[in-house]
Short mmCIF file of C-alpha atoms in Angstrom, two decimals:
data_model
loop_
_atom_site.label_atom_id
_atom_site.label_comp_id
_atom_site.label_asym_id
_atom_site.label_seq_id
_atom_site.Cartn_x
_atom_site.Cartn_y
_atom_site.Cartn_z
CA MET A 1 -17.43 -5.02 31.79
CA ILE A 2 -19.68 -3.77 29.91
CA PHE A 3 -19.77 -4.66 26.07
CA ARG A 4 -21.59 -4.51 23.42
CA GLN A 5 -21.24 -4.77 19.47
CA LEU A 6 -22.54 -2.32 17.00
CA PHE A 7 -23.10 -2.96 13.16
CA ASP A 8 -23.06 -0.55 10.57
CA SER A 9 -24.81 -1.96 6.94
CA GLU A 10 -23.24 0.36 4.64
CA SER A 11 -19.76 -0.96 5.34
CA SER A 12 -20.68 -3.59 7.35
CA THR A 13 -18.43 -2.61 10.00
CA TYR A 14 -18.41 -3.88 13.16
CA THR A 15 -17.80 -1.41 16.42
CA TYR A 16 -17.38 -2.74 19.63
CA LEU A 17 -18.22 -0.73 22.90
CA ILE A 18 -16.59 -2.16 26.14
CA GLY A 19 -17.10 -0.44 29.37
CA ASP A 20 -15.35 -0.82 33.03
CA ALA A 21 -18.96 -1.23 35.32
CA SER A 22 -17.22 0.33 38.62
CA THR A 23 -15.39 3.79 36.85
CA GLY A 24 -17.88 4.23 33.77
CA GLN A 25 -14.77 4.50 31.40
CA ALA A 26 -15.10 3.14 28.12
CA VAL A 27 -13.34 2.27 24.65
CA LEU A 28 -15.16 2.55 21.35
CA ILE A 29 -13.63 -0.19 18.53
CA ASP A 30 -13.35 0.81 15.07
CA PRO A 31 -16.17 3.74 15.46
CA VAL A 32 -17.63 4.29 11.84
CA ARG A 33 -18.43 8.94 11.32
CA GLU A 34 -22.15 7.83 10.26
CA GLN A 35 -22.79 6.17 13.67
CA VAL A 36 -21.27 8.57 15.87
CA ASP A 37 -24.89 9.74 17.19
CA ARG A 38 -25.91 6.41 17.85
CA ASP A 39 -23.19 5.56 19.69
CA LEU A 40 -22.64 8.41 21.84
CA LYS A 41 -26.07 7.79 22.77
CA LEU A 42 -25.44 4.19 23.74
CA VAL A 43 -22.76 5.15 25.80
CA GLY A 44 -24.73 8.16 28.02
CA GLU A 45 -27.88 4.91 28.06
CA LEU A 46 -25.16 3.06 30.07
CA GLY A 47 -23.79 5.35 32.18
CA LEU A 48 -20.32 5.29 30.80
CA LYS A 49 -18.08 8.09 29.54
CA LEU A 50 -15.99 7.52 26.55
CA THR A 51 -12.11 7.97 27.67
CA TYR A 52 -10.53 5.92 23.99
CA VAL A 53 -11.09 5.02 20.76
CA PHE A 54 -8.92 2.54 19.20
CA ASP A 55 -8.66 2.08 15.44
CA THR A 56 -7.15 -1.04 14.39
CA HIS A 57 -5.79 0.36 11.39
CA VAL A 58 -6.41 2.88 8.48
CA HIS A 59 -9.37 1.42 6.72
CA ALA A 60 -10.26 2.15 3.02
CA ASP A 61 -14.07 1.40 3.23
CA HIS A 62 -15.40 3.66 5.95
CA VAL A 63 -14.24 6.91 7.43
CA THR A 64 -13.57 6.47 11.29
CA ALA A 65 -15.51 8.56 14.01
CA SER A 66 -12.16 8.81 16.42
CA GLY A 67 -11.23 12.24 15.40
CA LEU A 68 -14.84 13.69 15.50
CA LEU A 69 -15.44 11.49 18.85
CA ARG A 70 -12.09 13.48 20.35
CA GLU A 71 -13.72 16.60 19.53
CA ARG A 72 -17.12 16.03 21.41
CA THR A 73 -15.43 13.85 24.48
CA ARG A 74 -11.96 14.64 24.97
CA CYS A 75 -11.15 10.79 24.40
CA THR A 76 -8.02 9.77 23.77
CA VAL A 77 -7.41 8.24 19.99
CA ALA A 78 -5.24 5.10 19.84
CA SER A 79 -3.97 3.33 16.81
CA GLY A 80 -1.07 1.05 14.91
CA ALA A 81 1.96 3.21 15.00
CA GLY A 82 2.53 4.24 11.02
CA GLY A 83 -0.90 4.47 10.31
CA ALA A 84 -2.60 7.91 11.54
CA ALA A 85 -0.26 10.27 12.70
CA CYS A 86 -3.27 11.82 14.89
CA ALA A 87 -3.41 9.60 17.11
CA ASP A 88 -2.75 10.21 20.15
CA LEU A 89 -1.29 6.81 21.26
CA GLN A 90 0.88 4.96 18.52
CA LEU A 91 1.13 1.36 19.51
CA HIS A 92 3.14 -1.03 18.91
CA HIS A 93 3.64 -4.92 19.61
CA GLY A 94 3.12 -6.00 23.34
CA ASP A 95 1.90 -2.06 24.59
CA GLU A 96 -0.77 -2.41 26.95
CA VAL A 97 -3.53 -0.19 27.88
CA ARG A 98 -5.99 0.13 30.59
CA VAL A 99 -9.65 1.14 30.11
CA GLY A 100 -10.39 1.77 34.10
CA PRO A 101 -8.96 -0.75 36.84
CA SER A 102 -10.80 -3.75 35.25
CA ILE A 103 -10.43 -3.64 31.02
CA PHE A 104 -6.86 -4.31 30.37
CA PHE A 105 -5.89 -4.65 26.89
CA ARG A 106 -3.05 -6.02 25.25
CA VAL A 107 -1.76 -4.61 21.86
CA LEU A 108 -0.89 -7.42 19.01
CA ALA A 109 1.01 -5.92 15.96
CA THR A 110 -0.67 -7.79 13.14
CA PRO A 111 0.40 -6.53 9.56
CA GLY A 112 -0.44 -7.91 6.15
CA HIS A 113 -4.42 -6.63 5.41
CA THR A 114 -1.99 -3.30 5.69
CA ASP A 115 0.97 -2.22 7.39
CA ASP A 116 -0.19 -0.59 10.66
CA SER A 117 -2.26 -3.11 11.89
CA VAL A 118 -3.31 -4.11 14.95
CA SER A 119 -4.78 -6.37 17.45
CA TYR A 120 -6.44 -5.93 20.73
CA LEU A 121 -6.75 -8.61 23.04
CA LEU A 122 -8.88 -8.16 26.30
CA GLU A 123 -9.00 -11.39 28.98
CA ASP A 124 -10.65 -14.19 26.62
CA ARG A 125 -11.51 -12.25 23.38
CA VAL A 126 -9.57 -10.79 20.73
CA PHE A 127 -10.23 -7.75 18.04
CA THR A 128 -8.91 -8.58 15.15
CA GLY A 129 -9.83 -5.85 12.70
CA ASP A 130 -9.44 -6.99 9.01
CA ALA A 131 -6.36 -9.41 9.77
CA LEU A 132 -8.89 -12.45 11.04
CA LEU A 133 -12.50 -12.56 9.77
CA VAL A 134 -14.60 -15.16 10.32
CA ARG A 135 -13.85 -18.20 7.69
CA GLY A 136 -11.96 -15.38 5.87
CA ASN A 137 -8.71 -12.44 6.49
CA GLY A 138 -8.55 -8.77 5.00
CA ARG A 139 -6.96 -8.61 1.18
CA THR A 140 -3.50 -7.53 0.86
CA ASP A 141 -3.43 -5.32 -2.51
CA PHE A 142 -3.13 -1.53 -0.71
CA GLN A 143 -1.66 0.26 1.85
CA ASN A 144 1.45 -1.82 1.83
CA GLY A 145 -0.20 -5.03 2.19
CA SER A 146 1.51 -8.35 2.25
CA ALA A 147 -0.13 -11.97 2.02
CA SER A 148 3.22 -13.39 3.74
CA GLN A 149 3.45 -10.92 6.44
CA LEU A 150 -0.43 -11.52 7.24
CA HIS A 151 0.18 -15.14 6.98
CA ASP A 152 2.71 -14.81 9.95
CA SER A 153 0.68 -12.25 11.48
CA ILE A 154 -2.45 -15.14 11.78
CA THR A 155 -0.76 -18.06 12.30
CA ARG A 156 2.20 -17.02 14.55
CA VAL A 157 0.59 -14.17 16.60
CA LEU A 158 -3.22 -14.48 16.39
CA PHE A 159 -2.61 -18.80 16.38
CA SER A 160 -1.00 -19.16 19.21
CA LEU A 161 -3.76 -17.60 21.59
CA PRO A 162 -5.68 -19.83 23.48
CA ASP A 163 -7.97 -22.19 21.22
CA GLU A 164 -11.02 -21.28 23.08
CA THR A 165 -10.40 -17.13 22.89
CA LEU A 166 -13.01 -15.37 20.84
CA VAL A 167 -12.04 -13.27 17.63
CA TYR A 168 -14.21 -10.60 16.87
CA PRO A 169 -13.71 -8.63 13.58
CA ALA A 170 -14.13 -5.34 12.48
CA HIS A 171 -15.96 -7.08 9.57
CA ASP A 172 -18.80 -9.48 8.19
CA TYR A 173 -20.07 -9.84 5.21
CA HIS A 174 -22.53 -13.38 5.61
CA GLY A 175 -23.77 -12.63 9.13
CA HIS A 176 -21.38 -14.20 11.18
CA THR A 177 -20.78 -12.22 14.55
CA VAL A 178 -18.08 -13.84 16.41
CA THR A 179 -15.99 -16.75 15.54
CA SER A 180 -12.71 -18.29 17.77
CA ILE A 181 -9.74 -19.52 17.51
CA ALA A 182 -10.03 -22.93 17.31
CA GLU A 183 -12.84 -22.48 14.89
CA GLU A 184 -10.56 -20.65 12.19
CA LYS A 185 -7.33 -23.10 12.68
CA ARG A 186 -9.75 -25.71 11.46
CA TYR A 187 -12.29 -24.30 9.40
CA ASN A 188 -10.97 -20.97 7.56
CA PRO A 189 -10.47 -21.97 4.02
CA ARG A 190 -7.84 -20.01 3.16
CA LEU A 191 -5.38 -21.58 6.35
CA ALA A 192 -6.76 -24.21 7.08
CA GLY A 193 -4.33 -27.53 5.53
CA GLN A 194 -3.07 -24.33 3.08
CA SER A 195 0.99 -23.72 2.99
CA LEU A 196 2.48 -20.45 3.04
CA GLU A 197 2.47 -20.34 -0.55
CA GLU A 198 -0.94 -21.75 -1.25
CA PHE A 199 -2.05 -18.87 0.92
CA ILE A 200 -0.05 -16.21 -1.02
CA HIS A 201 -1.56 -17.45 -4.27
CA THR A 202 -4.93 -17.09 -3.20
CA MET A 203 -4.27 -13.78 -1.94
CA GLU A 204 -2.58 -12.73 -5.20
CA THR A 205 -5.52 -13.81 -7.49
CA LEU A 206 -8.32 -12.91 -5.54
CA HIS A 207 -9.00 -10.03 -8.38
CA LEU A 208 -11.34 -7.83 -5.92
CA PRO A 209 -12.72 -4.55 -6.99
CA LYS A 210 -11.34 -1.56 -5.75
CA PRO A 211 -13.06 -0.77 -2.26
CA GLN A 212 -15.33 2.04 -3.59
CA ARG A 213 -14.50 4.72 -0.85
CA ILE A 214 -10.90 3.86 -0.73
CA ASP A 215 -9.89 7.45 -2.49
CA VAL A 216 -11.68 9.62 0.45
CA ALA A 217 -10.91 7.13 3.31
CA VAL A 218 -7.76 6.44 3.25
CA PRO A 219 -6.66 10.18 3.62
CA ALA A 220 -9.47 11.00 5.91
CA ASN A 221 -8.54 8.00 7.98
CA ARG A 222 -4.83 9.05 7.79
CA ALA A 223 -6.37 12.45 9.54
CA CYS A 224 -8.32 10.39 12.04
CA GLY A 225 -11.92 10.92 9.97
CA ARG A 226 -11.11 14.31 9.87
CA PRO A 227 -8.96 15.88 7.43
CA PRO A 228 -7.41 19.59 7.27
CA ALA A 229 -9.47 22.11 5.34
CA PRO A 230 -8.37 22.85 1.89
CA PRO A 231 -6.15 26.12 1.67
CA PRO A 232 -8.29 29.04 1.17
CA GLN A 233 -8.33 30.12 -2.83
CA GLY A 234 -6.53 33.09 -3.97
CA HIS A 235 -8.48 36.12 -5.19
#
């Protein structure tokens, strides 16, 4: 398996490239529109062919590259059901996606940050989007977010994975690149030793500023980053 972790400094977004060495088929998870040329250059340098793009959810802080990548490579776009209607695959909990004979993803529904959030389990690692971060978790105050639902997604779905499972999030703002299920069970300050009620209280009192690009990013991402052209102006 070919694996690369890429970073967009503007939005602190991680994009993941996973490829099947025998066939060259590859997937990008959570690509950023401004990084399309970088990502496709790496795909080519590694002798891969992009066959899938996965989004973990409709992001509010950057615009996805999924639609642009589909135009340029004819790849298949996949996302959680109910998020981006433009996706070729609307994924549900328990769905399976193969990328070449050796790359096998299992979809885990992990709503709460947004109502369409999914995670992708691949062998010894899981790509959690904004559901579970390194020593943190995604906010729950927009896009039908729910603190109680996110708590359930983390504690009942993600924390049921083996302790040694590596956790690769969609964002990090403190220089971390990866964590594990065991680490987050033990050290995540919002979850370790905290009750559901305490978690909900924490999430309801964060008082975070509105994401700067939310008004642009959310509608664009519901259209796979390629919003329809405005109607022509009347004469």
